[in-house]
Short mmCIF file of C-alpha atoms in Angstrom, two decimals:
data_model
loop_
_atom_site.label_atom_id
_atom_site.label_comp_id
_atom_site.label_asym_id
_atom_site.label_seq_id
_atom_site.Cartn_x
_atom_site.Cartn_y
_atom_site.Cartn_z
CA MET A 281 -64.75 -24.32 46.98
CA LYS A 282 -68.48 -24.05 45.90
CA PRO A 283 -68.95 -20.35 44.90
CA ILE A 284 -71.67 -18.43 47.21
CA ILE A 285 -72.87 -14.93 47.28
CA ILE A 286 -74.91 -13.01 49.54
CA VAL A 287 -76.28 -9.64 49.48
CA HIS A 288 -78.02 -6.64 51.50
CA GLY A 289 -79.89 -3.64 50.49
CA GLY A 290 -80.11 -1.74 53.87
CA ALA A 291 -81.16 -1.80 57.43
CA GLY A 292 -83.80 0.60 59.12
CA ASP A 293 -87.23 1.32 59.42
CA ILE A 294 -88.30 0.58 55.87
CA PRO A 295 -91.99 1.35 55.31
CA GLN A 296 -94.15 -1.17 53.92
CA ASN A 297 -94.55 0.49 50.60
CA ARG A 298 -90.90 -0.16 50.04
CA VAL A 299 -90.72 -3.76 51.04
CA GLN A 300 -91.48 -5.43 47.69
CA GLY A 301 -89.00 -3.05 45.70
CA LYS A 302 -86.40 -3.82 48.21
CA LEU A 303 -87.22 -7.87 47.81
CA ASP A 304 -87.29 -7.82 44.30
CA GLY A 305 -84.02 -5.72 43.70
CA MET A 306 -82.39 -8.46 46.35
CA ARG A 307 -83.25 -11.48 43.84
CA VAL A 308 -82.13 -9.42 40.91
CA ALA A 309 -78.84 -8.49 42.37
CA VAL A 310 -78.04 -11.99 44.09
CA THR A 311 -78.93 -13.42 40.63
CA ILE A 312 -76.50 -11.29 38.73
CA GLY A 313 -73.62 -11.81 41.16
CA HIS A 314 -74.33 -15.68 41.19
CA GLU A 315 -74.28 -15.82 37.31
CA VAL A 316 -70.82 -14.16 37.47
CA LEU A 317 -69.72 -16.74 39.76
CA GLU A 318 -71.10 -19.34 37.67
CA ARG A 319 -69.03 -18.31 34.63
CA GLY A 320 -66.02 -18.88 36.83
CA GLY A 321 -65.66 -15.08 37.57
CA SER A 322 -63.99 -14.00 40.88
CA ALA A 323 -65.47 -12.88 43.96
CA LEU A 324 -64.30 -9.23 43.25
CA GLU A 325 -66.10 -9.22 39.93
CA ALA A 326 -69.24 -11.00 41.47
CA VAL A 327 -69.57 -8.25 44.39
CA GLU A 328 -69.05 -5.36 42.12
CA ALA A 329 -71.65 -6.60 39.57
CA ALA A 330 -74.36 -7.26 42.54
CA VAL A 331 -73.73 -3.77 43.84
CA VAL A 332 -73.84 -2.10 40.50
CA SER A 333 -77.26 -3.42 39.88
CA MET A 334 -78.43 -1.77 43.10
CA GLU A 335 -76.69 1.41 42.47
CA LEU A 336 -79.25 1.54 39.52
CA ASP A 337 -82.17 1.06 41.59
CA GLU A 338 -84.07 3.71 43.31
CA ASN A 339 -85.25 1.17 45.90
CA PHE A 340 -81.88 1.36 47.34
CA ASN A 341 -79.51 4.37 48.96
CA ALA A 342 -76.75 3.74 46.47
CA GLY A 343 -75.90 5.38 43.13
CA TYR A 344 -79.37 6.65 41.55
CA GLY A 345 -81.69 6.84 44.42
CA SER A 346 -79.10 8.13 47.00
CA VAL A 347 -80.36 10.46 49.81
CA LEU A 348 -79.43 13.94 49.80
CA ASN A 349 -77.50 15.99 52.16
CA LEU A 350 -78.63 19.38 53.71
CA ARG A 351 -77.67 21.21 50.34
CA GLY A 352 -79.89 18.96 48.28
CA GLU A 353 -76.78 17.18 46.82
CA VAL A 354 -75.89 13.33 46.32
CA GLU A 355 -72.53 12.84 48.17
CA MET A 356 -71.83 8.96 47.80
CA GLU A 357 -69.24 6.61 49.34
CA ALA A 358 -68.06 2.93 48.54
CA SER A 359 -65.58 0.26 49.47
CA ILE A 360 -64.53 -3.05 48.22
CA MET A 361 -61.89 -5.55 49.68
CA CYS A 362 -60.28 -8.72 48.45
CA GLY A 363 -59.50 -11.25 51.27
CA LYS A 364 -56.81 -12.90 49.44
CA ASN A 365 -54.09 -10.38 50.19
CA LEU A 366 -56.23 -7.79 52.07
CA ASP A 367 -56.22 -5.13 49.23
CA VAL A 368 -58.83 -2.44 49.36
CA GLY A 369 -60.11 0.34 47.40
CA ALA A 370 -62.67 3.04 48.52
CA VAL A 371 -63.89 6.40 47.71
CA THR A 372 -65.82 8.92 49.66
CA LEU A 373 -67.72 12.27 48.91
CA ILE A 374 -68.48 11.14 45.14
CA LYS A 375 -71.13 13.40 43.50
CA ASP A 376 -71.10 13.18 39.56
CA PHE A 377 -70.81 9.17 38.77
CA LEU A 378 -73.27 6.46 38.91
CA HIS A 379 -71.40 3.72 40.19
CA PRO A 380 -69.04 4.62 43.14
CA ILE A 381 -68.32 0.89 43.74
CA SER A 382 -66.55 0.59 40.28
CA ILE A 383 -64.44 3.50 41.02
CA ALA A 384 -63.54 1.92 44.31
CA HIS A 385 -62.50 -1.37 42.73
CA LYS A 386 -60.41 0.71 40.33
CA VAL A 387 -58.73 2.28 43.35
CA LEU A 388 -58.02 -1.35 44.58
CA THR A 389 -56.45 -2.42 41.37
CA ASP A 390 -54.91 0.78 40.07
CA SER A 391 -53.87 3.33 43.03
CA PRO A 392 -51.09 3.07 45.51
CA HIS A 393 -53.74 4.50 47.93
CA SER A 394 -56.68 2.87 49.50
CA LEU A 395 -59.17 5.73 49.84
CA LEU A 396 -59.51 8.49 47.72
CA GLY A 397 -62.30 11.32 48.37
CA ALA A 398 -63.93 14.41 46.96
CA GLU A 399 -61.87 16.21 43.99
CA GLY A 400 -59.16 13.47 44.21
CA ALA A 401 -61.47 10.72 43.79
CA LYS A 402 -62.97 12.44 41.05
CA LEU A 403 -59.67 13.05 39.11
CA PHE A 404 -58.78 9.68 39.62
CA ALA A 405 -62.13 8.44 38.24
CA LEU A 406 -61.89 10.55 35.11
CA GLU A 407 -58.20 9.73 34.43
CA LYS A 408 -59.22 5.90 34.60
CA GLY A 409 -62.23 6.55 31.99
CA PHE A 410 -65.32 6.88 33.89
CA GLU A 411 -67.78 9.25 32.87
CA THR A 412 -69.62 11.90 34.67
CA VAL A 413 -73.48 12.12 34.70
CA PRO A 414 -75.46 15.27 35.45
CA PRO A 415 -75.67 15.58 39.26
CA GLU A 416 -79.68 15.96 38.99
CA SER A 417 -79.75 12.40 37.10
CA LEU A 418 -78.79 10.88 40.52
CA ILE A 419 -81.57 12.43 42.47
CA SER A 420 -84.93 10.32 42.73
CA GLU A 421 -88.22 11.87 43.87
CA ASN A 422 -88.26 9.69 47.13
CA ALA A 423 -84.73 11.09 48.05
CA THR A 424 -86.05 14.78 47.29
CA ALA A 425 -89.22 13.95 49.45
CA ALA A 426 -87.31 12.61 52.11
CA LEU A 427 -85.11 15.91 52.40
CA HIS A 428 -88.05 18.25 52.19
CA LYS A 429 -89.64 16.30 55.05
CA ILE A 430 -86.39 16.51 57.24
CA LEU A 431 -86.20 20.21 56.56
CA LYS A 432 -89.81 20.74 57.48
CA ASP A 433 -89.86 18.79 60.47
CA GLY A 434 -86.26 19.25 61.93
CA ASP A 435 -86.14 15.77 62.42
CA TYR A 436 -82.53 14.71 61.63
CA THR A 437 -83.02 11.12 62.55
CA ARG A 438 -84.48 10.25 59.10
CA THR A 439 -81.85 8.34 57.42
CA GLU A 440 -83.99 5.58 55.68
CA ILE A 441 -85.72 7.33 52.55
CA GLY A 442 -88.88 8.84 53.50
CA VAL A 443 -89.30 7.61 57.01
CA ALA A 444 -88.26 8.36 60.69
CA ASP A 445 -85.45 5.81 61.52
CA GLU A 446 -83.51 4.96 64.61
CA GLY A 447 -80.52 3.96 62.83
CA GLY A 448 -80.83 2.55 59.30
CA VAL A 449 -79.20 4.26 56.21
CA GLY A 450 -80.22 1.84 53.33
CA THR A 451 -76.42 1.10 52.38
CA VAL A 452 -76.19 -1.87 49.87
CA GLY A 453 -73.54 -4.60 50.15
CA ALA A 454 -72.28 -8.06 48.90
CA VAL A 455 -70.03 -10.85 50.10
CA ALA A 456 -68.77 -13.73 47.89
CA ILE A 457 -66.49 -16.55 47.75
CA ASP A 458 -65.36 -17.72 44.25
CA ALA A 459 -64.30 -21.23 43.07
CA GLU A 460 -60.88 -20.60 44.26
CA GLY A 461 -62.08 -20.07 47.87
CA HIS A 462 -61.04 -16.31 47.58
CA ILE A 463 -63.59 -13.90 49.51
CA ALA A 464 -64.59 -10.37 48.42
CA VAL A 465 -66.74 -7.78 49.93
CA ALA A 466 -68.30 -4.41 48.42
CA THR A 467 -70.39 -1.86 50.10
CA SER A 468 -71.88 1.39 48.78
CA THR A 469 -74.07 4.31 49.95
CA GLY A 470 -75.84 7.52 49.51
CA GLY A 471 -75.24 8.08 53.32
CA MET A 472 -77.57 9.63 55.57
CA SER A 473 -80.33 11.78 54.58
CA GLY A 474 -80.15 15.54 55.44
CA LYS A 475 -76.50 14.89 56.28
CA ALA A 476 -74.08 17.74 56.68
CA VAL A 477 -72.09 18.40 53.71
CA GLY A 478 -68.95 16.53 53.73
CA ARG A 479 -70.15 13.99 56.15
CA ILE A 480 -68.31 10.65 55.95
CA GLY A 481 -70.00 7.67 57.25
CA ASP A 482 -68.62 4.04 58.19
CA THR A 483 -69.02 2.41 54.34
CA PRO A 484 -65.61 3.84 53.09
CA GLN A 485 -63.83 2.76 56.30
CA ILE A 486 -62.41 -0.67 56.24
CA GLY A 487 -63.34 -2.70 59.18
CA SER A 488 -66.59 -0.81 59.81
CA GLY A 489 -68.72 -1.22 56.54
CA THR A 490 -66.39 -3.82 54.87
CA TYR A 491 -64.16 -6.56 55.74
CA ALA A 492 -62.59 -9.63 53.88
CA ASP A 493 -59.94 -12.15 54.90
CA ASP A 494 -59.67 -15.34 53.04
CA ASN A 495 -58.50 -17.02 56.29
CA VAL A 496 -61.63 -15.99 58.08
CA GLY A 497 -64.61 -14.63 56.08
CA GLY A 498 -66.17 -11.71 54.83
CA VAL A 499 -68.62 -9.06 56.04
CA SER A 500 -70.79 -6.04 54.86
CA THR A 501 -72.74 -3.80 57.32
CA THR A 502 -75.63 -1.49 57.03
CA GLY A 503 -77.16 0.81 59.75
CA HIS A 504 -76.34 4.04 61.66
CA GLY A 505 -73.04 4.94 60.37
CA GLU A 506 -71.68 6.64 63.28
CA THR A 507 -72.24 3.87 65.56
CA ILE A 508 -70.96 1.30 63.10
CA LEU A 509 -67.74 3.00 62.75
CA LYS A 510 -67.23 3.63 66.43
CA PHE A 511 -67.76 0.07 66.91
CA CYS A 512 -65.61 -1.06 63.66
CA LEU A 513 -68.61 -3.70 63.17
CA ALA A 514 -67.54 -5.65 60.30
CA HIS A 515 -64.07 -6.32 61.75
CA SER A 516 -65.56 -7.17 65.29
CA ILE A 517 -67.70 -9.93 63.42
CA ILE A 518 -64.57 -11.17 61.70
CA ASN A 519 -62.67 -11.19 65.24
CA LYS A 520 -65.31 -13.39 66.69
CA MET A 521 -64.92 -15.87 63.92
CA ARG A 522 -61.49 -16.33 64.05
CA ASP A 523 -61.81 -18.94 66.75
CA GLY A 524 -64.25 -20.98 64.72
CA THR A 525 -67.62 -19.45 65.80
CA HIS A 526 -70.10 -19.77 63.38
CA ALA A 527 -70.89 -16.72 61.16
CA ASP A 528 -74.41 -16.41 61.95
CA VAL A 529 -73.69 -16.43 65.87
CA ALA A 530 -70.86 -13.98 65.32
CA THR A 531 -73.00 -11.62 63.24
CA ARG A 532 -75.66 -11.89 65.94
CA ASN A 533 -73.39 -11.46 69.03
CA ALA A 534 -71.56 -8.33 67.52
CA VAL A 535 -74.68 -6.61 66.16
CA ASN A 536 -76.66 -7.17 69.56
CA GLU A 537 -73.50 -6.07 71.60
CA MET A 538 -73.13 -2.82 69.38
CA THR A 539 -76.60 -1.84 69.71
CA ALA A 540 -76.65 -2.68 73.49
CA ARG A 541 -73.74 -0.46 74.17
CA LEU A 542 -74.41 2.51 71.72
CA LYS A 543 -77.90 2.29 71.59
CA ASN A 544 -78.24 2.62 67.69
CA THR A 545 -79.11 -0.09 65.15
CA ALA A 546 -77.46 -2.02 62.47
CA GLY A 547 -77.31 -5.18 60.46
CA ALA A 548 -74.71 -7.25 58.75
CA ILE A 549 -74.31 -10.03 56.18
CA THR A 550 -71.45 -12.53 56.65
CA LEU A 551 -69.72 -15.51 54.99
CA SER A 552 -67.36 -17.72 56.73
CA LYS A 553 -64.32 -18.94 54.80
CA ASN A 554 -66.31 -22.43 54.51
CA GLY A 555 -69.40 -20.68 53.00
CA ASP A 556 -71.52 -20.55 56.35
CA VAL A 557 -74.04 -17.59 56.09
CA GLY A 558 -74.57 -15.06 58.70
CA VAL A 559 -77.68 -12.63 58.47
CA HIS A 560 -78.69 -10.44 61.46
CA PHE A 561 -80.05 -6.98 62.18
CA SER A 562 -81.27 -5.06 65.11
CA SER A 563 -83.02 -2.49 63.03
CA ASN A 564 -86.74 -2.99 62.25
CA ARG A 565 -86.18 -4.53 58.81
CA MET A 566 -83.16 -5.46 56.42
CA SER A 567 -83.44 -6.74 53.29
CA TRP A 568 -81.10 -9.74 52.12
CA ALA A 569 -80.44 -12.58 49.79
CA TYR A 570 -78.31 -15.43 49.02
CA ILE A 571 -78.21 -18.40 46.49
CA LYS A 572 -77.10 -21.78 47.78
CA ASP A 573 -77.90 -25.43 46.79
CA GLY A 574 -80.24 -24.25 43.77
CA SER A 575 -82.59 -21.88 46.08
CA ILE A 576 -82.77 -18.33 46.36
CA PHE A 577 -83.03 -17.51 50.49
CA TYR A 578 -84.16 -14.24 51.18
CA GLY A 579 -86.07 -11.83 53.70
CA ILE A 580 -86.64 -8.40 55.19
CA GLU A 581 -88.35 -9.10 58.50
CA PRO A 582 -86.71 -10.15 61.66
CA GLY A 583 -86.55 -14.19 61.70
CA GLN A 584 -87.99 -14.17 58.15
CA VAL A 585 -86.67 -16.68 55.48
CA LEU A 586 -88.40 -17.05 52.31
CA VAL A 587 -87.12 -19.50 49.73
CA HIS A 588 -87.76 -19.66 45.94
CA LYS A 589 -86.23 -22.16 43.45
CA TYR A 590 -83.36 -20.34 41.87
CA SER A 591 -83.81 -19.12 38.10
CA PRO A 592 -81.74 -17.03 35.99
CA ASP A 593 -85.08 -15.17 35.07
CA CYS A 594 -85.01 -13.67 38.65
CA LYS A 595 -83.23 -10.83 37.22
#
């Protein structure tokens, strides 16, 4: 199997002044993940590496740059899944660590459980050697400004950093297939700006934000969390692909069906077991990128596909 990776940086009413930062971050993340695959790394290693890079970038709502809850705190969540044997790892209500996706990966490999939250997730992470960071070090100026705006206006539909939004939350994700044909998916988020303390979204819930099955494909979603989890969007896309429906058709149909029924928006990136690519979003914008046949394909506007020759310098 020829390895391939695709990433997304969130769907929503992304303002123009944040477009370039998201596109740049996409090219960096997909290049980092691609290099892992080129070195013979596993799909799990590749998606984690790609998401880690976005958790360090304040252009994305994950890790540093995560949006804030009503108390002004960062509460993050992440999930990762291996399509070979359907193993999963997920965490939620993470506050004091920079890379929730790496903790989720460790849950997959080292825990008898699949989803850990809050104090239990913290205790597990400390036991596994993860170091805490000061809570304030995770808070960006953009996230603070967004919360202040929400509290001032009383507009709790603002879920993409700094802008009114009808359904996007800026979640990041990656889907990869390695040389052995194994599929992995990773998704990470800071959640919804101005959310209630303790709110849990779709990202750590397998079948909603993340799903991988070597026999079918892999999906990572982004958008209005409550809507995605009601529709089980990631698994809905996988189910549409089971009869051989192309990844792009399945992604488009499932996202549009979700939006038509539940009136909120989302997006998803998909790879079939054969490496076919699916990208679709009902939100105004969603940043995405993948590398195939020596080129980087990427975009953020509906119908937009930009192409650059691949170079490791992209990171």
